Amino acid sequence: MTKSANTMWGGRFAAGPDAIMEAINASIGFDRRLAPQDIAGSRAHAAMLAACGIITDNDAKAIREGLLTVLSEIETGEFPFSTALEDIHMNVEARLRDLIGEPAGRLHTARSRNDQVAVDFRLWVRDQCDQADAALAALQKALLGQAEAGADWVMPGFTHLQTAQPVTWGHHMLAYVEMFARDRSRFADARARMNTSPLGAAALAGTSFPIDRQMTATALGFDRPMANSLDAVADRDFALEFLASASICAMHLSRLAEELVIWSSAQFRFVKMSDKWSTGSSIMPQKRNPDAAELIRAKIGRIFGANVALMTVMKGLPLTYSKDMQEDKEQTFDAADNLMLALAAMSGMVTDMTAQRDNLKAAASSGFSTATDLADWLVRELGLPFRDAHHVTGSLVAMAEGKGCDLPDLTLADMQSIHAEIRPDVFDVLGVENSVASRTSFGGTAPEQVRAQVAHWKEVLK
Ligand code: ARG
């Protein structure tokens, strides 16, 4: 490597950086991803400088057109990225100077890389919020398709992964539709809060040039300029809000992935995963492994990690900018990439999986899943206090367990040996279909409730 003074600030420096300094300092290896945002920001800035009479219209025109050439060079892969030029901002500006000469040197008037990187990264993260929203909407639609098909398919509901009460497949699918709706609203909230422009904060203190910050804010789709120049260059809470929202969304994805792993096992057989989303084993011919679900479950760790990493980068920094903040990008890029991949894979798996209706029903009917219905019957029909009804039912479950049968298999005489007043109509509530049909409270698992929710979500997601 040649040791020449940096072309951007060579006036102050006699020698160039050590090779290791260059390696630790350069961000071009990853921040080249911000090229479209960097160029959009610079084009808005140049137009504003001309509108405010700070540079000439001709210079602004040359800069704005030259930047489009740079963008197309980057898009076609012919752009000569240089590590010596450190980052995307200086790579773009240096290339602009090659292309248009002297006017390129006027672009950086009333600006610093500090507000430049803040605006670039905000634009990038804002776009990721939109992409997450679209991917989540697609996943919700996939779940809704499952919910609609199986609004009245009975399956076991679990607590502690022990059979609790029968629920419907549709109800279970809709639980995730609700979770992913809240995830969408978290991304939307974060997006609304981050949508203010740091451009024009310059290095940290603002600028003595008569700039128009509202003009650049509007051009870049921001609601308004940020009101404090120190805050504008110093904070990365927008990226942290994205990562926090991504972490919660990832946690939801991981729980669903975990259920798919369990449900597709030979012990459960609740779902059959499509061939498209399964792999075989090189040695065990019977295997169908739910790799995509497992990888989603695992990839979530990176997203949590990125959130913790950036929190840790930021927590001890005095205002305003410190180079530490260059470490905001790689983690966020990786988290966003993996979130989008996980969302796309989950949508595909959910769309293509087949619920095993008979197995769901058989599982729902075992494990004394209607014991609560029996206790409720004793309260409703015989006027027992719930605690007593719980006790009587517990004795009946123990009796069934002792006989190796399920509650509906007990005879009336068996039942009456525990509580004399039990009548034959008790058997009506012991069937799983009746059990789910009875849970008509708002938000409950009764098919009529589930269908009403399906209709609601079809309207919302239309
Ligand atoms: N590459 C830098 C970053 O990502 C750009 C800002 C550099 N600013 C500075 N004062 N050195 O943070």
Tab-separated table of C-alpha atoms and ligand atoms in Angstrom:
chain	number	residue	atom	x	y	z
A	1	MET	CA	0.000	0.000	0.000
A	2	THR	CA	1.321	3.446	-0.831
A	3	LYS	CA	1.658	5.880	2.060
A	4	SER	CA	0.167	9.018	0.670
A	5	ALA	CA	-1.730	11.625	2.631
A	6	ASN	CA	-5.491	11.185	2.475
A	7	THR	CA	-6.990	12.960	-0.515
A	8	MET	CA	-9.922	14.233	1.579
A	9	TRP	CA	-7.977	15.814	4.441
A	10	GLY	CA	-4.403	15.684	3.179
A	11	GLY	CA	-3.811	19.319	4.096
A	12	ARG	CA	-3.261	18.426	7.726
A	13	PHE	CA	-1.480	15.110	7.217
A	14	ALA	CA	2.018	14.450	5.934
A	15	ALA	CA	1.715	10.653	5.777
A	16	GLY	CA	-1.037	8.156	5.105
A	17	PRO	CA	-2.386	5.651	7.615
A	18	ASP	CA	-0.765	2.429	8.700
A	19	ALA	CA	-2.190	-0.573	6.883
A	20	ILE	CA	-3.729	-1.899	10.106
A	21	MET	CA	-5.203	1.530	10.810
A	22	GLU	CA	-6.809	1.417	7.418
A	23	ALA	CA	-8.164	-2.062	8.100
A	24	ILE	CA	-9.756	-1.152	11.416
A	25	ASN	CA	-11.006	2.200	10.209
A	26	ALA	CA	-12.532	1.427	6.841
A	27	SER	CA	-16.234	0.715	6.612
A	28	ILE	CA	-16.554	0.551	2.836
A	29	GLY	CA	-16.644	-3.256	3.012
A	30	PHE	CA	-20.133	-3.038	4.476
A	31	ASP	CA	-21.438	0.522	4.198
A	32	ARG	CA	-21.408	0.320	0.401
A	33	ARG	CA	-24.909	-0.964	0.977
A	34	LEU	CA	-25.897	2.580	1.840
A	35	ALA	CA	-24.977	3.884	-1.624
A	36	PRO	CA	-28.559	4.501	-2.812
A	37	GLN	CA	-29.386	6.355	0.409
A	38	ASP	CA	-26.090	8.281	0.342
A	39	ILE	CA	-26.710	9.421	-3.201
A	40	ALA	CA	-30.332	10.366	-2.499
A	41	GLY	CA	-29.165	12.419	0.489
A	42	SER	CA	-26.433	14.138	-1.509
A	43	ARG	CA	-28.760	14.940	-4.392
A	44	ALA	CA	-31.265	16.504	-2.001
A	45	HIS	CA	-28.462	18.438	-0.315
A	46	ALA	CA	-27.101	19.779	-3.634
A	47	ALA	CA	-30.544	20.916	-4.789
A	48	MET	CA	-31.057	22.702	-1.492
A	49	LEU	CA	-27.620	24.404	-1.636
A	50	ALA	CA	-28.530	25.817	-5.053
A	51	ALA	CA	-32.044	26.848	-3.991
A	52	CYS	CA	-30.516	28.745	-1.077
A	53	GLY	CA	-27.934	30.440	-3.310
A	54	ILE	CA	-25.002	28.666	-1.643
A	55	ILE	CA	-23.812	26.993	-4.870
A	56	THR	CA	-24.759	27.790	-8.465
A	57	ASP	CA	-27.547	26.042	-10.307
A	58	ASN	CA	-25.026	24.785	-12.835
A	59	ASP	CA	-22.875	23.203	-10.145
A	60	ALA	CA	-25.922	21.628	-8.541
A	61	LYS	CA	-26.999	20.241	-11.885
A	62	ALA	CA	-23.562	18.764	-12.550
A	63	ILE	CA	-23.456	17.260	-9.049
A	64	ARG	CA	-26.944	15.800	-9.248
A	65	GLU	CA	-26.384	14.249	-12.669
A	66	GLY	CA	-22.912	13.030	-11.768
A	67	LEU	CA	-24.343	11.303	-8.690
A	68	LEU	CA	-26.788	9.405	-10.889
A	69	THR	CA	-23.855	8.202	-12.977
A	70	VAL	CA	-22.118	7.063	-9.786
A	71	LEU	CA	-25.269	5.219	-8.732
A	72	SER	CA	-25.530	3.404	-12.038
A	73	GLU	CA	-21.856	2.446	-11.841
A	74	ILE	CA	-22.494	0.973	-8.402
A	75	GLU	CA	-25.591	-0.856	-9.597
A	76	THR	CA	-23.812	-2.405	-12.567
A	77	GLY	CA	-20.847	-3.426	-10.420
A	78	GLU	CA	-18.253	-1.345	-12.260
A	79	PHE	CA	-17.678	1.135	-9.435
A	80	PRO	CA	-14.040	1.173	-8.246
A	81	PHE	CA	-14.503	0.870	-4.465
A	82	SER	CA	-11.419	1.916	-2.520
A	83	THR	CA	-10.533	0.997	1.050
A	84	ALA	CA	-8.180	3.961	1.229
A	85	LEU	CA	-11.256	6.147	0.853
A	86	GLU	CA	-12.658	4.592	4.041
A	87	ASP	CA	-16.380	4.705	3.551
A	88	ILE	CA	-19.226	5.047	1.112
A	89	HIS	CA	-19.434	8.815	1.583
A	90	MET	CA	-15.871	9.455	0.479
A	91	ASN	CA	-15.921	6.799	-2.207
A	92	VAL	CA	-18.931	8.439	-3.827
A	93	GLU	CA	-17.534	11.951	-3.524
A	94	ALA	CA	-14.136	10.989	-4.909
A	95	ARG	CA	-15.710	9.284	-7.891
A	96	LEU	CA	-17.940	12.304	-8.448
A	97	ARG	CA	-14.829	14.456	-8.637
A	98	ASP	CA	-13.327	12.109	-11.246
A	99	LEU	CA	-16.513	12.452	-13.243
A	100	ILE	CA	-17.367	16.159	-12.996
A	101	GLY	CA	-14.281	17.849	-11.611
A	102	GLU	CA	-14.330	20.987	-9.500
A	103	PRO	CA	-18.069	21.313	-8.726
A	104	ALA	CA	-17.856	17.992	-6.816
A	105	GLY	CA	-15.808	19.784	-4.190
A	106	ARG	CA	-18.761	22.075	-3.443
A	107	LEU	CA	-21.137	19.254	-2.450
A	108	HIS	CA	-19.750	18.962	1.067
A	109	THR	CA	-20.552	22.613	1.878
A	110	ALA	CA	-22.665	22.946	5.042
A	111	ARG	CA	-22.463	19.218	5.664
A	112	SER	CA	-20.356	16.651	7.491
A	113	ARG	CA	-20.080	12.903	7.267
A	114	ASN	CA	-21.713	12.919	10.686
A	115	ASP	CA	-25.085	14.160	9.482
A	116	GLN	CA	-24.530	12.368	6.179
A	117	VAL	CA	-24.189	8.926	7.755
A	118	ALA	CA	-27.040	9.644	10.140
A	119	VAL	CA	-29.354	10.430	7.244
A	120	ASP	CA	-28.188	7.477	5.132
A	121	PHE	CA	-28.669	4.979	7.906
A	122	ARG	CA	-32.055	6.388	8.911
A	123	LEU	CA	-33.272	6.074	5.338
A	124	TRP	CA	-32.019	2.491	5.204
A	125	VAL	CA	-33.603	1.462	8.497
A	126	ARG	CA	-36.850	3.216	7.551
A	127	ASP	CA	-36.971	1.125	4.390
A	128	GLN	CA	-36.427	-2.036	6.454
A	129	CYS	CA	-39.437	-1.124	8.602
A	130	ASP	CA	-41.505	-1.023	5.419
A	131	GLN	CA	-40.093	-4.329	4.229
A	132	ALA	CA	-40.753	-5.977	7.574
A	133	ASP	CA	-44.321	-4.725	7.430
A	134	ALA	CA	-44.895	-6.194	3.981
A	135	ALA	CA	-43.313	-9.529	4.937
A	136	LEU	CA	-45.381	-9.713	8.112
A	137	ALA	CA	-48.574	-8.980	6.170
A	138	ALA	CA	-47.760	-11.880	3.845
A	139	LEU	CA	-47.186	-14.169	6.818
A	140	GLN	CA	-50.463	-13.084	8.387
A	141	LYS	CA	-52.264	-13.951	5.154
A	142	ALA	CA	-50.669	-17.394	5.126
A	143	LEU	CA	-51.801	-17.999	8.718
A	144	LEU	CA	-55.249	-16.667	7.923
A	145	GLY	CA	-55.551	-19.176	5.068
A	146	GLN	CA	-54.849	-21.966	7.540
A	147	ALA	CA	-57.275	-20.477	10.063
A	148	GLU	CA	-60.076	-20.212	7.553
A	149	ALA	CA	-59.668	-23.806	6.365
A	150	GLY	CA	-59.551	-25.173	9.892
A	151	ALA	CA	-61.834	-22.845	11.842
A	152	ASP	CA	-63.556	-25.857	13.446
A	153	TRP	CA	-60.811	-28.487	13.428
A	154	VAL	CA	-60.341	-29.590	16.996
A	155	MET	CA	-56.864	-29.907	18.463
A	156	PRO	CA	-55.470	-30.003	21.971
A	157	GLY	CA	-54.712	-26.670	23.575
A	158	PHE	CA	-51.683	-26.844	25.844
A	159	THR	CA	-50.326	-25.261	28.955
A	160	HIS	CA	-46.923	-26.508	30.142
A	161	LEU	CA	-47.060	-28.545	26.899
A	162	GLN	CA	-49.562	-30.745	28.754
A	163	THR	CA	-53.016	-31.224	27.278
A	164	ALA	CA	-55.190	-28.494	28.755
A	165	GLN	CA	-58.457	-27.956	26.876
A	166	PRO	CA	-59.533	-28.588	23.302
A	167	VAL	CA	-59.159	-25.609	20.980
A	168	THR	CA	-59.498	-25.191	17.239
A	169	TRP	CA	-56.754	-25.109	14.656
A	170	GLY	CA	-58.123	-21.820	13.379
A	171	HIS	CA	-57.942	-20.324	16.854
A	172	HIS	CA	-54.327	-21.378	17.226
A	173	MET	CA	-53.380	-19.909	13.830
A	174	LEU	CA	-55.142	-16.656	14.661
A	175	ALA	CA	-53.153	-16.327	17.880
A	176	TYR	CA	-50.088	-15.772	15.680
A	177	VAL	CA	-51.978	-13.405	13.390
A	178	GLU	CA	-52.545	-11.234	16.475
A	179	MET	CA	-48.899	-11.415	17.561
A	180	PHE	CA	-47.643	-10.483	14.117
A	181	ALA	CA	-50.135	-7.609	13.992
A	182	ARG	CA	-48.564	-6.168	17.131
A	183	ASP	CA	-45.133	-6.660	15.574
A	184	ARG	CA	-46.292	-4.653	12.581
A	185	SER	CA	-47.516	-1.886	14.815
A	186	ARG	CA	-44.176	-1.820	16.624
A	187	PHE	CA	-42.328	-1.364	13.317
A	188	ALA	CA	-44.857	1.310	12.324
A	189	ASP	CA	-44.356	3.178	15.605
A	190	ALA	CA	-40.595	3.010	15.237
A	191	ARG	CA	-40.855	4.220	11.668
A	192	ALA	CA	-43.013	7.186	12.637
A	193	ARG	CA	-40.585	8.213	15.384
A	194	MET	CA	-37.472	7.858	13.211
A	195	ASN	CA	-38.912	9.838	10.325
A	196	THR	CA	-37.158	13.135	11.057
A	197	SER	CA	-34.133	14.428	9.207
A	198	PRO	CA	-30.661	14.850	10.689
A	199	LEU	CA	-29.370	16.457	7.475
A	200	GLY	CA	-28.065	19.956	8.068
A	201	ALA	CA	-26.873	19.237	11.600
A	202	ALA	CA	-23.440	19.223	9.911
A	203	ALA	CA	-20.616	18.025	12.169
A	204	LEU	CA	-22.574	18.641	15.375
A	205	ALA	CA	-23.330	22.325	15.842
A	206	GLY	CA	-25.262	23.231	12.714
A	207	THR	CA	-23.822	25.525	10.057
A	208	SER	CA	-23.311	29.205	9.340
A	209	PHE	CA	-24.575	28.752	5.773
A	210	PRO	CA	-28.205	29.800	5.173
A	211	ILE	CA	-29.485	26.270	4.514
A	212	ASP	CA	-33.098	25.099	4.307
A	213	ARG	CA	-33.412	21.948	6.382
A	214	GLN	CA	-37.117	21.607	5.746
A	215	MET	CA	-36.412	21.400	2.034
A	216	THR	CA	-34.029	18.442	2.338
A	217	ALA	CA	-36.286	16.797	4.917
A	218	THR	CA	-39.235	16.969	2.535
A	219	ALA	CA	-37.202	15.794	-0.444
A	220	LEU	CA	-36.171	12.679	1.491
A	221	GLY	CA	-39.663	11.894	2.763
A	222	PHE	CA	-39.018	12.969	6.361
A	223	ASP	CA	-41.713	14.740	8.343
A	224	ARG	CA	-39.423	17.540	9.535
A	225	PRO	CA	-35.825	18.302	10.416
A	226	MET	CA	-34.571	17.132	13.812
A	227	ALA	CA	-34.632	20.047	16.229
A	228	ASN	CA	-31.255	19.577	17.911
A	229	SER	CA	-28.094	19.214	15.847
A	230	LEU	CA	-26.210	17.401	18.628
A	231	ASP	CA	-28.968	14.827	18.996
A	232	ALA	CA	-29.222	14.520	15.220
A	233	VAL	CA	-25.649	13.274	14.786
A	234	ALA	CA	-25.296	11.454	18.117
A	235	ASP	CA	-28.238	9.142	18.502
A	236	ARG	CA	-28.912	5.728	17.018
A	237	ASP	CA	-32.106	5.017	18.902
A	238	PHE	CA	-33.907	4.627	15.583
A	239	ALA	CA	-31.776	1.597	14.755
A	240	LEU	CA	-32.244	0.269	18.268
A	241	GLU	CA	-36.004	0.576	17.996
A	242	PHE	CA	-35.848	-1.349	14.757
A	243	LEU	CA	-33.705	-4.036	16.381
A	244	ALA	CA	-35.943	-4.179	19.446
A	245	SER	CA	-39.029	-4.561	17.258
A	246	ALA	CA	-37.158	-7.132	15.179
A	247	SER	CA	-36.196	-9.023	18.331
A	248	ILE	CA	-39.769	-9.287	19.550
A	249	CYS	CA	-40.935	-10.315	16.083
A	250	ALA	CA	-38.115	-12.855	15.924
A	251	MET	CA	-39.153	-14.245	19.288
A	252	HIS	CA	-42.660	-14.806	17.899
A	253	LEU	CA	-41.229	-16.452	14.798
A	254	SER	CA	-39.116	-18.710	16.947
A	255	ARG	CA	-42.101	-19.876	18.996
A	256	LEU	CA	-44.023	-20.729	15.859
A	257	ALA	CA	-40.943	-22.465	14.440
A	258	GLU	CA	-40.670	-24.477	17.645
A	259	GLU	CA	-44.304	-25.542	17.353
A	260	LEU	CA	-43.750	-26.642	13.768
A	261	VAL	CA	-40.762	-28.722	14.851
A	262	ILE	CA	-42.814	-30.390	17.571
A	263	TRP	CA	-45.950	-30.774	15.479
A	264	SER	CA	-44.148	-32.355	12.546
A	265	SER	CA	-42.487	-35.000	14.745
A	266	ALA	CA	-43.574	-38.641	14.521
A	267	GLN	CA	-44.780	-38.383	18.124
A	268	PHE	CA	-47.224	-35.557	17.373
A	269	ARG	CA	-48.017	-35.773	13.643
A	270	PHE	CA	-50.135	-32.613	13.826
A	271	VAL	CA	-48.785	-31.225	10.555
A	272	LYS	CA	-47.111	-32.520	7.469
A	273	MET	CA	-44.505	-30.090	6.202
A	274	SER	CA	-44.282	-29.764	2.463
A	275	ASP	CA	-41.339	-31.369	0.644
A	276	LYS	CA	-40.415	-27.843	-0.360
A	277	TRP	CA	-39.549	-27.016	3.253
A	278	SER	CA	-38.119	-30.314	4.474
A	279	THR	CA	-34.874	-32.189	4.056
A	280	GLY	CA	-34.024	-35.853	4.197
A	281	SER	CA	-31.213	-37.635	5.961
A	282	SER	CA	-28.193	-39.066	4.201
A	283	ILE	CA	-28.354	-42.193	6.353
A	284	MET	CA	-31.889	-42.563	7.742
A	285	PRO	CA	-34.294	-43.013	4.836
A	286	GLN	CA	-37.431	-42.372	6.914
A	287	LYS	CA	-36.424	-38.867	7.941
A	288	ARG	CA	-38.166	-35.640	7.000
A	289	ASN	CA	-36.462	-32.892	8.890
A	290	PRO	CA	-38.049	-29.474	9.435
A	291	ASP	CA	-34.759	-27.674	8.772
A	292	ALA	CA	-36.283	-24.364	7.787
A	293	ALA	CA	-38.171	-24.145	11.076
A	294	GLU	CA	-35.058	-25.074	13.005
A	295	LEU	CA	-32.985	-22.469	11.193
A	296	ILE	CA	-35.557	-19.785	11.868
A	297	ARG	CA	-35.474	-20.753	15.540
A	298	ALA	CA	-31.678	-20.494	15.499
A	299	LYS	CA	-31.260	-17.352	13.424
A	300	ILE	CA	-33.241	-15.424	15.966
A	301	GLY	CA	-30.127	-15.437	18.151
A	302	ARG	CA	-28.351	-13.124	15.763
A	303	ILE	CA	-31.186	-10.634	15.904
A	304	PHE	CA	-31.201	-10.576	19.694
A	305	GLY	CA	-27.403	-10.330	19.526
A	306	ALA	CA	-27.484	-7.310	17.239
A	307	ASN	CA	-29.828	-5.532	19.622
A	308	VAL	CA	-27.569	-6.182	22.599
A	309	ALA	CA	-24.439	-5.325	20.597
A	310	LEU	CA	-25.680	-1.920	19.482
A	311	MET	CA	-27.045	-1.086	22.933
A	312	THR	CA	-23.597	-1.869	24.265
A	313	VAL	CA	-21.844	0.218	21.597
A	314	MET	CA	-24.001	3.223	22.425
A	315	LYS	CA	-24.360	3.099	26.166
A	316	GLY	CA	-21.099	4.777	27.190
A	317	LEU	CA	-20.637	7.316	24.421
A	318	PRO	CA	-20.382	10.995	25.324
A	319	LEU	CA	-22.170	13.307	22.894
A	320	THR	CA	-21.835	13.640	20.010
A	321	TYR	CA	-20.393	11.388	17.295
A	322	SER	CA	-17.703	8.843	18.104
A	323	LYS	CA	-16.243	6.371	15.663
A	324	ASP	CA	-17.701	3.605	17.797
A	325	MET	CA	-20.938	4.396	16.024
A	326	GLN	CA	-19.597	2.998	12.776
A	327	GLU	CA	-20.241	-0.378	14.444
A	328	ASP	CA	-23.989	0.254	14.197
A	329	LYS	CA	-24.277	-0.957	10.635
A	330	GLU	CA	-23.014	-4.527	10.226
A	331	GLN	CA	-25.117	-5.835	13.101
A	332	THR	CA	-28.220	-4.069	11.868
A	333	PHE	CA	-27.698	-5.266	8.299
A	334	ASP	CA	-27.264	-8.841	9.458
A	335	ALA	CA	-30.289	-8.703	11.737
A	336	ALA	CA	-32.479	-7.210	9.013
A	337	ASP	CA	-31.315	-9.707	6.390
A	338	ASN	CA	-31.990	-12.641	8.647
A	339	LEU	CA	-35.335	-11.302	9.791
A	340	MET	CA	-36.507	-10.946	6.189
A	341	LEU	CA	-35.242	-14.425	5.344
A	342	ALA	CA	-36.955	-15.920	8.383
A	343	LEU	CA	-40.234	-14.148	7.580
A	344	ALA	CA	-40.173	-15.334	3.970
A	345	ALA	CA	-39.361	-18.922	4.969
A	346	MET	CA	-42.064	-18.947	7.623
A	347	SER	CA	-44.666	-17.665	5.147
A	348	GLY	CA	-43.714	-20.422	2.740
A	349	MET	CA	-43.814	-23.157	5.368
A	350	VAL	CA	-47.168	-22.042	6.742
A	351	THR	CA	-48.691	-21.754	3.274
A	352	ASP	CA	-47.517	-25.205	2.240
A	353	MET	CA	-48.034	-27.219	5.432
A	354	THR	CA	-50.968	-29.598	5.827
A	355	ALA	CA	-52.708	-29.940	9.165
A	356	GLN	CA	-53.410	-33.616	9.952
A	357	ARG	CA	-57.000	-33.147	10.961
A	358	ASP	CA	-57.635	-36.665	12.239
A	359	ASN	CA	-54.492	-36.695	14.325
A	360	LEU	CA	-55.339	-33.305	15.784
A	361	LYS	CA	-58.757	-34.555	16.784
A	362	ALA	CA	-57.463	-37.810	18.246
A	363	ALA	CA	-54.929	-35.891	20.295
A	364	ALA	CA	-57.587	-33.435	21.430
A	365	SER	CA	-59.727	-36.310	22.678
A	366	SER	CA	-57.020	-37.813	24.853
A	367	GLY	CA	-55.400	-36.539	27.999
A	368	PHE	CA	-58.691	-35.766	29.801
A	369	SER	CA	-58.932	-32.547	27.816
A	370	THR	CA	-62.596	-32.030	28.720
A	371	ALA	CA	-62.100	-32.274	32.486
A	372	THR	CA	-62.802	-28.542	32.815
A	373	ASP	CA	-66.024	-28.992	30.865
A	374	LEU	CA	-67.039	-31.677	33.346
A	375	ALA	CA	-66.239	-29.433	36.303
A	376	ASP	CA	-68.175	-26.571	34.701
A	377	TRP	CA	-71.149	-28.934	34.193
A	378	LEU	CA	-71.130	-29.832	37.897
A	379	VAL	CA	-71.202	-26.128	38.751
A	380	ARG	CA	-73.854	-25.234	36.206
A	381	GLU	CA	-76.160	-28.241	36.541
A	382	LEU	CA	-75.717	-29.364	40.142
A	383	GLY	CA	-74.881	-26.014	41.710
A	384	LEU	CA	-71.551	-27.188	43.170
A	385	PRO	CA	-68.998	-24.542	44.154
A	386	PHE	CA	-66.224	-24.631	41.525
A	387	ARG	CA	-63.614	-25.838	44.014
A	388	ASP	CA	-65.796	-28.854	44.933
A	389	ALA	CA	-66.514	-29.534	41.269
A	390	HIS	CA	-62.748	-29.439	40.636
A	391	HIS	CA	-62.276	-32.046	43.365
A	392	VAL	CA	-65.021	-34.367	42.077
A	393	THR	CA	-63.629	-34.100	38.543
A	394	GLY	CA	-60.135	-34.829	39.794
A	395	SER	CA	-61.433	-38.041	41.378
A	396	LEU	CA	-63.121	-39.011	38.120
A	397	VAL	CA	-59.911	-38.372	36.164
A	398	ALA	CA	-58.012	-40.526	38.652
A	399	MET	CA	-60.618	-43.267	38.230
A	400	ALA	CA	-60.349	-43.115	34.417
A	401	GLU	CA	-56.579	-43.128	34.634
A	402	GLY	CA	-56.753	-46.200	36.872
A	403	LYS	CA	-58.943	-47.971	34.340
A	404	GLY	CA	-56.736	-46.893	31.457
A	405	CYS	CA	-59.595	-45.106	29.713
A	406	ASP	CA	-60.681	-41.529	29.020
A	407	LEU	CA	-63.445	-39.540	30.707
A	408	PRO	CA	-66.200	-40.273	28.131
A	409	ASP	CA	-65.463	-44.002	28.538
A	410	LEU	CA	-66.541	-44.058	32.210
A	411	THR	CA	-70.040	-45.418	32.844
A	412	LEU	CA	-72.744	-43.408	34.534
A	413	ALA	CA	-72.466	-45.781	37.496
A	414	ASP	CA	-68.722	-45.021	37.699
A	415	MET	CA	-69.516	-41.334	37.779
A	416	GLN	CA	-72.269	-41.672	40.329
A	417	SER	CA	-69.968	-43.602	42.624
A	418	ILE	CA	-68.043	-40.328	42.989
A	419	HIS	CA	-71.034	-37.977	43.005
A	420	ALA	CA	-74.513	-39.451	43.220
A	421	GLU	CA	-76.348	-36.639	41.435
A	422	ILE	CA	-74.456	-36.867	38.142
A	423	ARG	CA	-76.925	-37.403	35.257
A	424	PRO	CA	-76.500	-39.003	31.804
A	425	ASP	CA	-76.530	-35.615	30.039
A	426	VAL	CA	-73.064	-35.043	31.490
A	427	PHE	CA	-71.757	-37.060	28.557
A	428	ASP	CA	-72.790	-34.267	26.183
A	429	VAL	CA	-70.051	-31.989	27.487
A	430	LEU	CA	-67.337	-34.620	27.400
A	431	GLY	CA	-66.986	-34.619	23.601
A	432	VAL	CA	-64.304	-32.303	22.239
A	433	GLU	CA	-66.553	-30.801	19.554
A	434	ASN	CA	-69.087	-29.787	22.175
A	435	SER	CA	-66.324	-28.487	24.357
A	436	VAL	CA	-64.956	-26.072	21.749
A	437	ALA	CA	-68.449	-25.115	20.560
A	438	SER	CA	-69.343	-24.064	24.091
A	439	ARG	CA	-66.479	-21.552	24.390
A	440	THR	CA	-68.364	-18.696	22.801
A	441	SER	CA	-67.015	-15.876	24.966
A	442	PHE	CA	-65.398	-13.089	22.946
A	443	GLY	CA	-61.949	-14.236	21.917
A	444	GLY	CA	-62.825	-17.848	22.763
A	445	THR	CA	-62.158	-20.928	20.692
A	446	ALA	CA	-65.722	-21.690	19.499
A	447	PRO	CA	-65.785	-22.052	15.708
A	448	GLU	CA	-68.351	-19.244	15.462
A	449	GLN	CA	-65.940	-16.919	17.271
A	450	VAL	CA	-63.047	-18.093	15.127
A	451	ARG	CA	-65.028	-17.495	11.925
A	452	ALA	CA	-65.911	-14.001	13.093
A	453	GLN	CA	-62.206	-13.298	13.689
A	454	VAL	CA	-61.277	-14.757	10.312
A	455	ALA	CA	-63.793	-12.416	8.677
A	456	HIS	CA	-62.371	-9.483	10.618
A	457	TRP	CA	-58.791	-10.245	9.576
A	458	LYS	CA	-59.756	-10.846	5.960
A	459	GLU	CA	-61.143	-7.338	5.932
A	460	VAL	CA	-58.060	-5.867	7.634
A	461	LEU	CA	-55.555	-7.684	5.415
A	462	LYS	CA	-57.420	-7.194	2.151
B	1	ARG	N1	-18.014	5.686	8.230
B	1	ARG	C1	-18.470	6.546	9.269
B	1	ARG	C2	-19.558	5.851	10.100
B	1	ARG	O1	-20.063	4.900	9.647
B	1	ARG	C3	-19.021	7.810	8.704
B	1	ARG	C4	-18.947	8.976	9.628
B	1	ARG	C5	-17.543	9.381	9.841
B	1	ARG	N2	-17.465	10.557	10.620
B	1	ARG	C6	-16.333	10.941	11.211
B	1	ARG	N3	-16.355	12.017	11.928
B	1	ARG	N4	-15.243	10.210	11.132
B	1	ARG	O2	-19.885	6.247	11.200
